[in-house]
Amino acid sequence: MGDVSHTSLSPLPSSDRADVAARLRDALLGASFTADGLLDLLGAPAYAALARSETVPALRATRGDTPLETLVRLFLLQQPVPHARVADVLPVQDCLESGWLTRAGADEVAATVDIRPYGAPGGEDWFIVSDLGCAVGGAGGIGSREEGVVLGVGGASTTLAGITVRTPVSAALDLGTGSGIQALHAAQHATRVTATDLNPRALHITALTLALSGAPAADLREGSLFEPIADDETYDLIVSNPPFVISPGARLTYRDGGMGGDDLCRTLVQQAGDRLSDGGYAQFLANWQHVEGEEWQDRLRSWVPRGCDAWIVQREVQDVTQYAELWLRDAGDHRDDPAEYQARYDAWLDEFEARKVKAVGFGWITLRRTAAAEPSITVEEWPHSIEQPLGETVRAHFDRVDYLRASDDAALLDGHFRLVAEVVQEQVGLPGAEDPEHVVLRQHRGMRRATKVDTVGAGFAGVCDGTLSAGRILDAIAQLVGEDPVLLRDRTPAQIRLLVEQGFLEPAE
């Protein structure tokens, strides 16, 4: 891929000079320009401030002339730095010739792109390239809101990376790659990675991110949604952090999908089914409308393509005013002329009113291609705290779906189960009471669910270590509590099924 230029954005470094990218990477690592190195240099408060688009604490922490301070000011804080100081740290002439740096004044150089250190899950040090002003805090926070701007890593990017199933696969697709973070993650466990984007500048920056991080090159294709993918191409993993913002018009490429309402997310989900290999996963972040007179769960169920299991989790809901304000501020519109801000706010509310939208939901959608006659669709709301990464939790969810789909009540009673690690029991009731009002099982990992159980359910879960069948455990409990074992066997499978479904118990076979 050659250089990509833009009428109002700075020229990008050449993506054809892998040798320069490798030397630059070595120099960055040599100066400890890494996520850990930044935290050590800046301290936690200044490091956290960067995520809020506040650079003053970091500027104050980098007033010295050490190699690391020089690189932070140059690539993360966009400050011109004396040529002589940079020459002691980087292959400065190579970086100037290939476009990573540009001359600024008589004796200074400046970066042409932002470079943000990123700690990989396996401990590797990666580098995410983005447009100037977009490495920290988002486009609006720094003030770079040009059409076609490519942002760095944000909370949505890391959320998607954390929930993605990370099993070895032959082919992975990153749809709407942006700065390339999802493609970079996928390259660690996929033989072949394809990355697409409507914005050619994003594809160029993805190539830079992969090269600077020492990852294999991806197959980069320009186009919207699945347009660049041939009809007969399928993938074992599809991931997308799409431009999901529901907005009037399509002013900003990085966030606005250009379709009405939540049509972009719906289209993306519906078209993914035919692109998945058998057993393959498609995982998306999405926004969806809460429309008057319609259950939001039904809306999302209608998106799921045939032949796919689905797990959809709503993490947050905002009313239309909160939602409009969030994205107006994200773009920095609150810093514009008050009359223009008000006009844009009005337009947003007009759009929602016309569509009878009362709120907007945000969350995750995971599809898995299945041959089952009756696919499983789970739609739930879970606004509570979780523990990332969740990729293994997602994979285990679908394993449990397969098990429960194949197991009738008799099979459950014949089955052997184990209590999942780090599940604790809590008893809730008045102080001094002989018996608790109810018993709660709580997970301390993954989704961190909690569920009420009766005394039989609590006793059953507590002795599940895989050695005895569920039926034999229930027979022993019936003898202890003086209950008819046949009746207990009849009424307990539903509770076992729920505990397995929610991840408190797992099959021991």
Coordinates of C-alpha atoms in Angstrom, one line a residue:
M1 CA 0.0 0.0 0.0
G2 CA 1.4 3.4 -0.9
D3 CA 1.1 6.7 0.9
V4 CA -2.4 8.1 1.6
S5 CA -2.9 11.8 1.7
H6 CA -5.8 13.9 2.8
T7 CA -6.8 17.4 2.0
S8 CA -6.7 18.7 5.6
L9 CA -4.9 15.9 7.5
S10 CA -1.1 15.6 7.7
P11 CA 0.7 13.2 5.3
L12 CA 1.3 9.8 6.7
P13 CA 4.6 7.9 7.0
S14 CA 5.3 5.4 4.2
S15 CA 3.9 1.9 4.9
D16 CA 6.4 0.4 2.4
R17 CA 9.5 0.8 4.7
A18 CA 9.3 -2.2 7.0
D19 CA 13.0 -1.8 7.7
V20 CA 12.5 1.7 9.1
A21 CA 9.5 0.6 11.2
A22 CA 11.6 -2.2 12.6
R23 CA 14.5 0.2 13.5
L24 CA 12.0 2.7 15.0
R25 CA 10.4 -0.1 17.1
D26 CA 13.8 -1.2 18.4
A27 CA 14.6 2.4 19.4
L28 CA 11.2 2.9 21.1
L29 CA 11.7 -0.3 23.1
G30 CA 15.3 0.6 23.9
A31 CA 14.1 3.8 25.5
S32 CA 11.3 2.0 27.5
F33 CA 8.7 3.8 25.5
T34 CA 6.2 1.1 26.6
A35 CA 3.0 1.1 28.6
D36 CA 4.9 0.1 31.8
G37 CA 7.6 2.7 31.0
L38 CA 5.0 5.4 30.7
L39 CA 3.4 4.5 33.9
D40 CA 6.7 4.6 35.7
L41 CA 7.7 7.9 34.2
L42 CA 4.4 9.8 34.5
G43 CA 2.9 8.3 37.6
A44 CA -0.6 7.0 37.9
P45 CA -2.4 10.4 38.1
A46 CA -0.8 11.9 35.0
Y47 CA -1.1 8.6 33.1
A48 CA -4.9 8.5 33.9
A49 CA -5.3 12.1 32.9
L50 CA -4.2 11.3 29.4
A51 CA -7.3 9.1 29.0
R52 CA -9.4 12.2 29.9
S53 CA -7.6 14.3 27.2
E54 CA -5.7 16.2 29.8
T55 CA -2.0 16.6 28.8
V56 CA -0.8 19.2 31.3
P57 CA 0.3 16.7 34.0
A58 CA 2.2 14.6 31.4
L59 CA 3.9 17.7 30.0
R60 CA 5.0 18.6 33.5
A61 CA 6.4 15.1 34.1
T62 CA 8.4 15.2 30.9
R63 CA 10.4 18.5 31.3
G64 CA 13.7 16.7 31.4
D65 CA 15.8 15.4 28.5
T66 CA 16.0 11.7 29.1
P67 CA 15.3 9.5 26.0
L68 CA 11.9 8.4 27.3
E69 CA 10.8 12.0 28.1
T70 CA 11.8 13.0 24.6
L71 CA 9.8 10.3 23.0
V72 CA 6.7 11.0 25.1
R73 CA 6.7 14.7 24.2
L74 CA 7.3 13.9 20.5
F75 CA 4.9 11.0 19.8
L76 CA 2.3 11.2 22.6
L77 CA 2.1 14.9 23.4
Q78 CA 2.8 16.3 19.9
Q79 CA 5.5 18.7 21.0
P80 CA 8.4 19.7 18.7
V81 CA 11.7 18.4 20.0
P82 CA 15.3 19.6 19.2
H83 CA 16.8 17.6 16.3
A84 CA 20.0 16.9 18.2
R85 CA 18.1 15.4 21.2
V86 CA 16.0 13.1 18.9
A87 CA 19.1 12.0 17.0
D88 CA 20.5 10.5 20.2
V89 CA 17.4 8.3 20.5
L90 CA 16.0 7.5 17.1
P91 CA 17.3 6.8 13.5
V92 CA 16.2 10.4 12.8
Q93 CA 17.3 10.6 9.2
D94 CA 15.4 7.4 8.3
C95 CA 12.4 8.6 10.2
L96 CA 12.5 12.0 8.3
E97 CA 12.9 10.3 4.9
S98 CA 10.1 7.8 5.5
G99 CA 7.7 10.4 7.0
W100 CA 7.5 9.4 10.6
L101 CA 9.0 12.8 11.5
T102 CA 9.0 16.2 9.8
R103 CA 11.2 19.2 10.3
A104 CA 9.7 22.0 12.5
G105 CA 11.7 25.2 12.3
A106 CA 15.4 25.4 12.0
D107 CA 16.5 22.8 14.5
E108 CA 13.5 20.9 15.7
V109 CA 11.5 17.9 14.5
A110 CA 7.9 16.9 15.1
A111 CA 5.9 13.7 14.7
T112 CA 3.5 13.2 11.8
V113 CA 1.4 10.7 13.7
D114 CA 0.7 9.8 17.3
I115 CA 2.2 6.6 18.6
R116 CA 0.8 5.1 21.8
P117 CA 2.4 2.2 23.7
Y118 CA 0.0 -0.6 24.3
G119 CA 0.6 -3.6 26.6
A120 CA -0.4 -6.8 24.8
P121 CA -2.2 -9.6 26.7
G122 CA 0.9 -11.9 26.4
G123 CA 3.2 -9.2 27.8
E124 CA 4.5 -8.0 24.4
D125 CA 4.8 -4.3 23.7
W126 CA 2.7 -3.0 20.9
F127 CA 2.4 0.5 19.4
I128 CA -0.9 1.9 18.1
V129 CA -0.6 4.6 15.4
S130 CA -3.3 7.3 15.0
D131 CA -3.7 10.7 13.6
L132 CA -2.2 13.6 15.5
G133 CA -4.1 14.6 18.6
C134 CA -5.9 11.2 18.7
A135 CA -3.7 9.0 20.8
V136 CA -5.3 10.1 24.0
G137 CA -8.8 11.0 25.0
G138 CA -10.5 10.8 21.6
A139 CA -11.0 13.2 18.7
G140 CA -13.1 15.8 20.5
G141 CA -10.9 16.0 23.6
I142 CA -7.9 17.2 21.6
G143 CA -9.9 19.1 19.0
S144 CA -9.1 17.1 15.9
R145 CA -12.4 16.6 14.2
E146 CA -11.6 16.4 10.6
E147 CA -13.6 14.1 8.3
G148 CA -11.5 10.9 7.9
V149 CA -9.6 11.3 11.1
V150 CA -8.3 8.0 12.5
L151 CA -8.5 7.6 16.3
G152 CA -6.3 5.6 18.6
V153 CA -7.3 3.1 21.3
G154 CA -10.4 4.0 23.3
G155 CA -12.6 2.2 25.8
A156 CA -14.7 0.6 23.1
S157 CA -11.6 -0.8 21.4
T158 CA -10.3 -2.4 24.6
T159 CA -13.8 -3.7 25.5
L160 CA -14.1 -5.5 22.2
A161 CA -10.6 -6.9 22.4
G162 CA -11.4 -8.2 25.9
I163 CA -14.6 -10.0 25.0
T164 CA -13.2 -11.6 21.8
V165 CA -12.8 -15.4 21.8
R166 CA -9.1 -16.1 21.5
T167 CA -8.8 -19.6 20.1
P168 CA -6.4 -20.5 17.2
V169 CA -8.2 -19.9 13.9
S170 CA -7.3 -20.1 10.2
A171 CA -9.0 -16.8 9.1
A172 CA -10.1 -13.7 11.0
L173 CA -11.8 -10.5 9.7
D174 CA -11.6 -7.1 11.3
L175 CA -14.5 -5.1 9.8
G176 CA -13.9 -1.3 10.1
T177 CA -10.4 -1.7 11.4
G178 CA -9.6 2.0 12.3
S179 CA -6.1 2.1 13.7
G180 CA -5.8 -1.6 13.6
I181 CA -6.0 -2.7 17.2
Q182 CA -8.4 -5.6 16.6
A183 CA -6.4 -6.8 13.6
L184 CA -3.3 -6.7 15.8
H185 CA -4.9 -8.8 18.5
A186 CA -6.3 -11.3 15.8
A187 CA -2.8 -11.7 14.3
Q188 CA -1.7 -13.4 17.5
H189 CA -4.0 -16.4 17.0
A190 CA -5.1 -16.3 13.3
T191 CA -3.1 -17.7 10.4
R192 CA -4.6 -15.1 8.1
V193 CA -6.1 -11.6 9.0
T194 CA -8.2 -9.5 6.7
A195 CA -8.9 -5.9 7.7
T196 CA -11.4 -3.6 6.0
D197 CA -12.4 0.0 6.3
L198 CA -14.4 2.6 4.3
N199 CA -11.6 5.1 5.0
P200 CA -8.4 4.4 3.1
R201 CA -6.5 6.5 5.6
A202 CA -7.5 3.9 8.3
L203 CA -6.1 1.1 6.2
H204 CA -2.8 2.9 5.9
I205 CA -2.6 3.5 9.6
T206 CA -3.4 -0.1 10.3
A207 CA -0.5 -1.1 8.2
L208 CA 1.7 1.2 10.3
T209 CA 0.4 -0.2 13.5
L210 CA 1.0 -3.8 12.5
A211 CA 4.5 -3.0 11.2
L212 CA 5.6 -1.0 14.3
S213 CA 4.2 -3.7 16.6
G214 CA 6.2 -6.4 14.8
A215 CA 3.1 -8.2 13.7
P216 CA 2.5 -9.9 10.3
A217 CA 0.9 -7.8 7.6
A218 CA -2.8 -8.1 7.1
D219 CA -4.9 -8.3 3.9
L220 CA -6.2 -4.7 3.8
R221 CA -9.3 -4.0 1.8
E222 CA -11.2 -0.7 1.2
G223 CA -15.0 -0.7 1.4
S224 CA -18.1 -0.6 3.6
L225 CA -19.3 -3.5 5.7
F226 CA -19.0 -6.7 3.8
E227 CA -18.6 -5.1 0.4
P228 CA -14.8 -5.9 0.1
I229 CA -15.5 -9.6 1.0
A230 CA -16.2 -12.1 -1.8
D231 CA -19.5 -14.0 -1.6
D232 CA -17.7 -17.4 -1.1
E233 CA -15.2 -16.1 1.6
T234 CA -15.9 -17.3 5.2
Y235 CA -14.1 -16.6 8.5
D236 CA -13.6 -18.4 11.8
L237 CA -13.7 -15.1 13.6
I238 CA -15.3 -11.7 12.6
V239 CA -14.8 -8.7 14.9
S240 CA -16.1 -5.2 14.5
N241 CA -16.1 -2.0 16.5
P242 CA -18.3 -0.2 13.9
P243 CA -19.3 3.4 13.7
F244 CA -22.3 2.6 15.7
V245 CA -23.4 6.1 16.9
I246 CA -27.0 6.8 16.1
S247 CA -26.9 10.3 14.8
P248 CA -28.5 12.7 12.2
G249 CA -26.3 12.6 9.1
A250 CA -22.8 11.1 8.8
R251 CA -20.6 14.0 9.8
L252 CA -17.7 12.0 11.3
T253 CA -16.5 8.8 9.6
Y254 CA -15.0 7.3 12.8
R255 CA -18.3 7.2 14.6
D256 CA -21.3 7.8 12.3
G257 CA -22.4 4.9 10.1
G258 CA -24.3 6.9 7.5
M259 CA -27.4 4.8 7.8
G260 CA -30.7 5.8 9.6
G261 CA -31.1 4.9 13.2
D262 CA -29.5 1.6 14.2
D263 CA -29.6 0.2 10.6
L264 CA -25.8 -0.1 10.3
C265 CA -25.5 -2.3 13.3
R266 CA -28.6 -4.4 12.3
T267 CA -27.2 -4.8 8.8
L268 CA -23.8 -5.8 10.1
V269 CA -25.2 -8.5 12.4
Q270 CA -27.7 -9.8 9.8
Q271 CA -25.0 -10.1 7.1
A272 CA -22.4 -11.8 9.3
G273 CA -24.1 -15.2 9.4
D274 CA -23.3 -16.0 5.8
R275 CA -19.7 -15.0 6.3
L276 CA -19.0 -17.4 9.3
S277 CA -17.4 -20.8 9.0
D278 CA -19.1 -23.6 10.9
G279 CA -18.6 -23.0 14.6
G280 CA -17.1 -19.5 13.9
Y281 CA -17.7 -16.5 16.0
A282 CA -18.8 -12.9 15.1
Q283 CA -18.4 -10.3 17.8
F284 CA -19.5 -6.7 17.7
L285 CA -20.1 -3.6 19.8
A286 CA -23.4 -1.9 18.9
N287 CA -26.0 0.7 19.8
W288 CA -29.7 0.0 19.4
Q289 CA -32.8 2.0 19.7
H290 CA -35.4 1.6 22.4
V291 CA -38.6 2.4 20.4
E292 CA -42.0 3.3 21.9
G293 CA -44.3 0.3 21.8
E294 CA -41.6 -2.2 21.1
E295 CA -39.5 -4.5 23.5
W296 CA -35.8 -3.8 22.9
Q297 CA -35.1 -7.6 23.3
D298 CA -37.5 -8.4 20.5
R299 CA -35.8 -5.8 18.3
L300 CA -32.4 -7.5 18.8
R301 CA -33.7 -11.0 18.4
S302 CA -34.9 -10.0 15.0
W303 CA -31.3 -9.1 14.0
V304 CA -29.9 -12.6 14.6
P305 CA -29.3 -14.4 11.3
R306 CA -30.5 -17.9 10.7
G307 CA -28.2 -20.7 11.6
C308 CA -26.5 -18.7 14.5
D309 CA -26.6 -18.9 18.2
A310 CA -26.5 -15.5 19.8
W311 CA -25.6 -14.0 23.2
I312 CA -26.5 -10.3 23.4
V313 CA -25.7 -8.2 26.5
Q314 CA -27.0 -4.7 27.1
R315 CA -24.4 -2.9 29.3
E316 CA -25.9 0.6 29.4
V317 CA -29.0 2.6 28.5
Q318 CA -29.2 6.3 28.0
D319 CA -32.2 8.5 27.4
V320 CA -32.1 10.5 24.2
T321 CA -30.9 13.7 25.8
Q322 CA -28.0 12.0 27.6
Y323 CA -27.0 10.2 24.4
A324 CA -27.0 13.4 22.3
E325 CA -25.0 15.2 24.8
L326 CA -22.4 12.4 25.1
W327 CA -21.6 12.4 21.4
L328 CA -21.8 16.2 21.0
R329 CA -19.2 16.4 23.7
D330 CA -17.1 13.6 22.2
A331 CA -16.8 15.5 19.0
G332 CA -16.0 18.8 20.9
D333 CA -19.2 20.5 19.6
H334 CA -19.8 22.0 23.1
R335 CA -16.7 24.1 22.4
D336 CA -18.2 25.6 19.2
D337 CA -20.6 28.5 18.8
P338 CA -23.5 28.0 21.3
A339 CA -26.1 28.6 18.6
E340 CA -24.5 25.9 16.4
Y341 CA -24.3 23.5 19.3
Q342 CA -28.0 24.1 20.1
A343 CA -28.9 23.5 16.4
R344 CA -27.0 20.2 16.4
Y345 CA -28.7 19.2 19.6
D346 CA -32.1 20.0 18.2
A347 CA -31.4 18.0 15.1
W348 CA -30.5 15.0 17.2
L349 CA -33.7 15.2 19.2
D350 CA -35.8 15.8 16.0
E351 CA -34.3 12.6 14.6
F352 CA -35.1 10.6 17.7
E353 CA -38.7 12.0 17.9
A354 CA -39.4 11.2 14.3
R355 CA -38.3 7.6 15.0
K356 CA -40.2 7.4 18.3
V357 CA -36.9 6.5 20.1
K358 CA -37.0 7.0 23.8
A359 CA -33.5 5.7 24.7
V360 CA -30.5 4.0 23.3
G361 CA -28.8 0.8 24.5
F362 CA -25.1 -0.1 24.2
G363 CA -23.6 -3.5 24.5
W364 CA -22.1 -6.6 22.9
I365 CA -23.4 -9.0 20.3
T366 CA -21.8 -12.4 19.8
L367 CA -22.9 -14.8 17.1
R368 CA -21.8 -18.4 16.6
R369 CA -22.5 -20.4 13.5
T370 CA -24.3 -23.6 14.5
A371 CA -25.9 -26.6 12.8
A372 CA -28.5 -27.0 15.6
A373 CA -32.1 -27.3 14.5
E374 CA -33.1 -24.7 17.1
P375 CA -30.4 -22.0 17.6
S376 CA -30.2 -20.4 21.1
I377 CA -30.7 -16.7 21.4
T378 CA -29.9 -15.1 24.8
V379 CA -30.7 -11.4 25.2
E380 CA -30.0 -9.9 28.6
E381 CA -29.3 -6.8 30.5
W382 CA -26.1 -6.8 32.6
P383 CA -25.0 -3.3 33.8
H384 CA -23.0 -4.6 36.7
S385 CA -19.2 -4.9 37.0
I386 CA -17.4 -7.7 35.1
E387 CA -13.8 -8.9 34.9
Q388 CA -12.0 -8.6 31.6
P389 CA -10.8 -10.4 29.6
L390 CA -14.1 -12.2 28.9
G391 CA -13.2 -14.2 25.8
E392 CA -13.0 -17.5 27.6
T393 CA -16.2 -16.7 29.4
V394 CA -17.9 -16.1 26.1
R395 CA -16.5 -19.3 24.6
A396 CA -17.7 -21.3 27.7
H397 CA -21.2 -19.8 27.4
F398 CA -21.6 -21.4 24.0
D399 CA -20.1 -24.7 25.2
R400 CA -22.8 -24.7 27.9
V401 CA -25.5 -23.9 25.3
D402 CA -24.4 -27.0 23.4
Y403 CA -24.5 -29.2 26.5
L404 CA -27.9 -28.0 27.7
R405 CA -29.4 -28.2 24.2
A406 CA -28.3 -31.9 24.0
S407 CA -29.4 -32.8 27.6
D408 CA -32.9 -33.5 28.7
D409 CA -33.8 -33.7 32.4
A410 CA -32.8 -37.4 32.6
A411 CA -29.4 -36.6 31.1
L412 CA -28.9 -33.8 33.6
L413 CA -29.6 -36.2 36.5
D414 CA -27.1 -38.7 35.1
G415 CA -24.5 -35.9 34.6
H416 CA -21.6 -35.0 36.8
F417 CA -20.9 -31.4 37.6
R418 CA -18.3 -29.2 39.2
L419 CA -18.7 -25.9 41.0
V420 CA -16.9 -23.3 39.0
A421 CA -13.8 -21.7 40.7
E422 CA -14.3 -18.7 42.9
V423 CA -18.0 -19.1 43.4
V424 CA -19.0 -18.1 47.0
Q425 CA -22.2 -18.5 49.0
E426 CA -23.8 -15.7 50.8
Q427 CA -26.7 -16.1 53.3
V428 CA -29.1 -13.1 53.6
G429 CA -31.4 -12.7 56.5
L430 CA -32.0 -10.8 59.8
P431 CA -29.2 -10.9 62.4
G432 CA -29.7 -13.8 64.8
A433 CA -32.2 -15.6 62.7
E434 CA -31.9 -19.4 62.7
D435 CA -32.4 -19.7 59.0
P436 CA -31.5 -17.3 56.2
E437 CA -34.2 -15.6 54.2
H438 CA -32.4 -16.7 51.0
V439 CA -29.1 -18.0 49.8
V440 CA -27.1 -16.3 47.0
L441 CA -24.4 -17.8 44.9
R442 CA -21.9 -15.2 43.6
Q443 CA -19.2 -15.4 41.0
H444 CA -16.0 -13.5 41.6
R445 CA -14.7 -13.9 38.0
G446 CA -16.0 -13.3 34.5
M447 CA -19.5 -11.9 34.4
R448 CA -19.6 -11.8 38.3
R449 CA -23.2 -13.0 38.4
A450 CA -25.3 -13.6 41.5
T451 CA -28.3 -15.9 41.7
K452 CA -30.7 -16.9 44.5
V453 CA -31.0 -20.6 45.3
D454 CA -33.0 -22.6 47.8
T455 CA -31.3 -24.7 50.4
V456 CA -31.4 -27.7 48.1
G457 CA -29.8 -25.8 45.3
A458 CA -27.1 -24.4 47.7
G459 CA -26.4 -27.9 49.1
F460 CA -26.3 -29.4 45.7
A461 CA -23.9 -26.8 44.3
G462 CA -21.6 -27.1 47.3
V463 CA -21.0 -30.9 46.9
C464 CA -20.5 -30.8 43.1
D465 CA -16.9 -31.9 42.6
G466 CA -17.5 -34.2 39.6
T467 CA -17.4 -37.5 41.5
L468 CA -21.1 -38.2 42.0
S469 CA -23.9 -37.9 39.5
A470 CA -26.5 -35.2 40.0
G471 CA -29.2 -37.8 40.7
R472 CA -27.1 -39.5 43.4
I473 CA -26.4 -36.1 45.1
L474 CA -30.1 -35.3 45.1
D475 CA -30.9 -38.7 46.6
A476 CA -28.5 -38.0 49.5
I477 CA -30.0 -34.6 50.0
A478 CA -33.5 -36.0 50.1
Q479 CA -32.5 -38.4 52.8
L480 CA -30.9 -35.6 54.8
V481 CA -33.9 -33.3 54.6
G482 CA -36.6 -36.0 54.7
E483 CA -38.0 -35.3 51.3
D484 CA -39.3 -37.8 48.7
P485 CA -36.3 -38.4 46.4
V486 CA -38.6 -38.9 43.4
L487 CA -40.2 -35.5 43.9
L488 CA -36.8 -33.9 44.4
R489 CA -35.5 -35.4 41.2
D490 CA -38.6 -34.0 39.4
R491 CA -38.3 -30.4 40.6
T492 CA -34.5 -29.9 40.7
P493 CA -33.4 -30.2 37.0
A494 CA -34.7 -26.7 36.2
Q495 CA -32.5 -25.3 38.9
I496 CA -29.5 -27.3 37.7
R497 CA -30.2 -26.1 34.2
L498 CA -30.2 -22.5 35.3
L499 CA -26.9 -22.9 37.3
V500 CA -25.2 -24.4 34.3
E501 CA -26.6 -21.8 31.9
Q502 CA -25.3 -19.0 34.1
G503 CA -21.9 -20.5 34.6
F504 CA -22.0 -21.5 38.3
L505 CA -21.8 -25.2 37.4
E506 CA -19.9 -26.9 34.6
P507 CA -20.1 -30.4 33.2
A508 CA -17.3 -32.6 34.6
E509 CA -17.1 -34.9 31.6

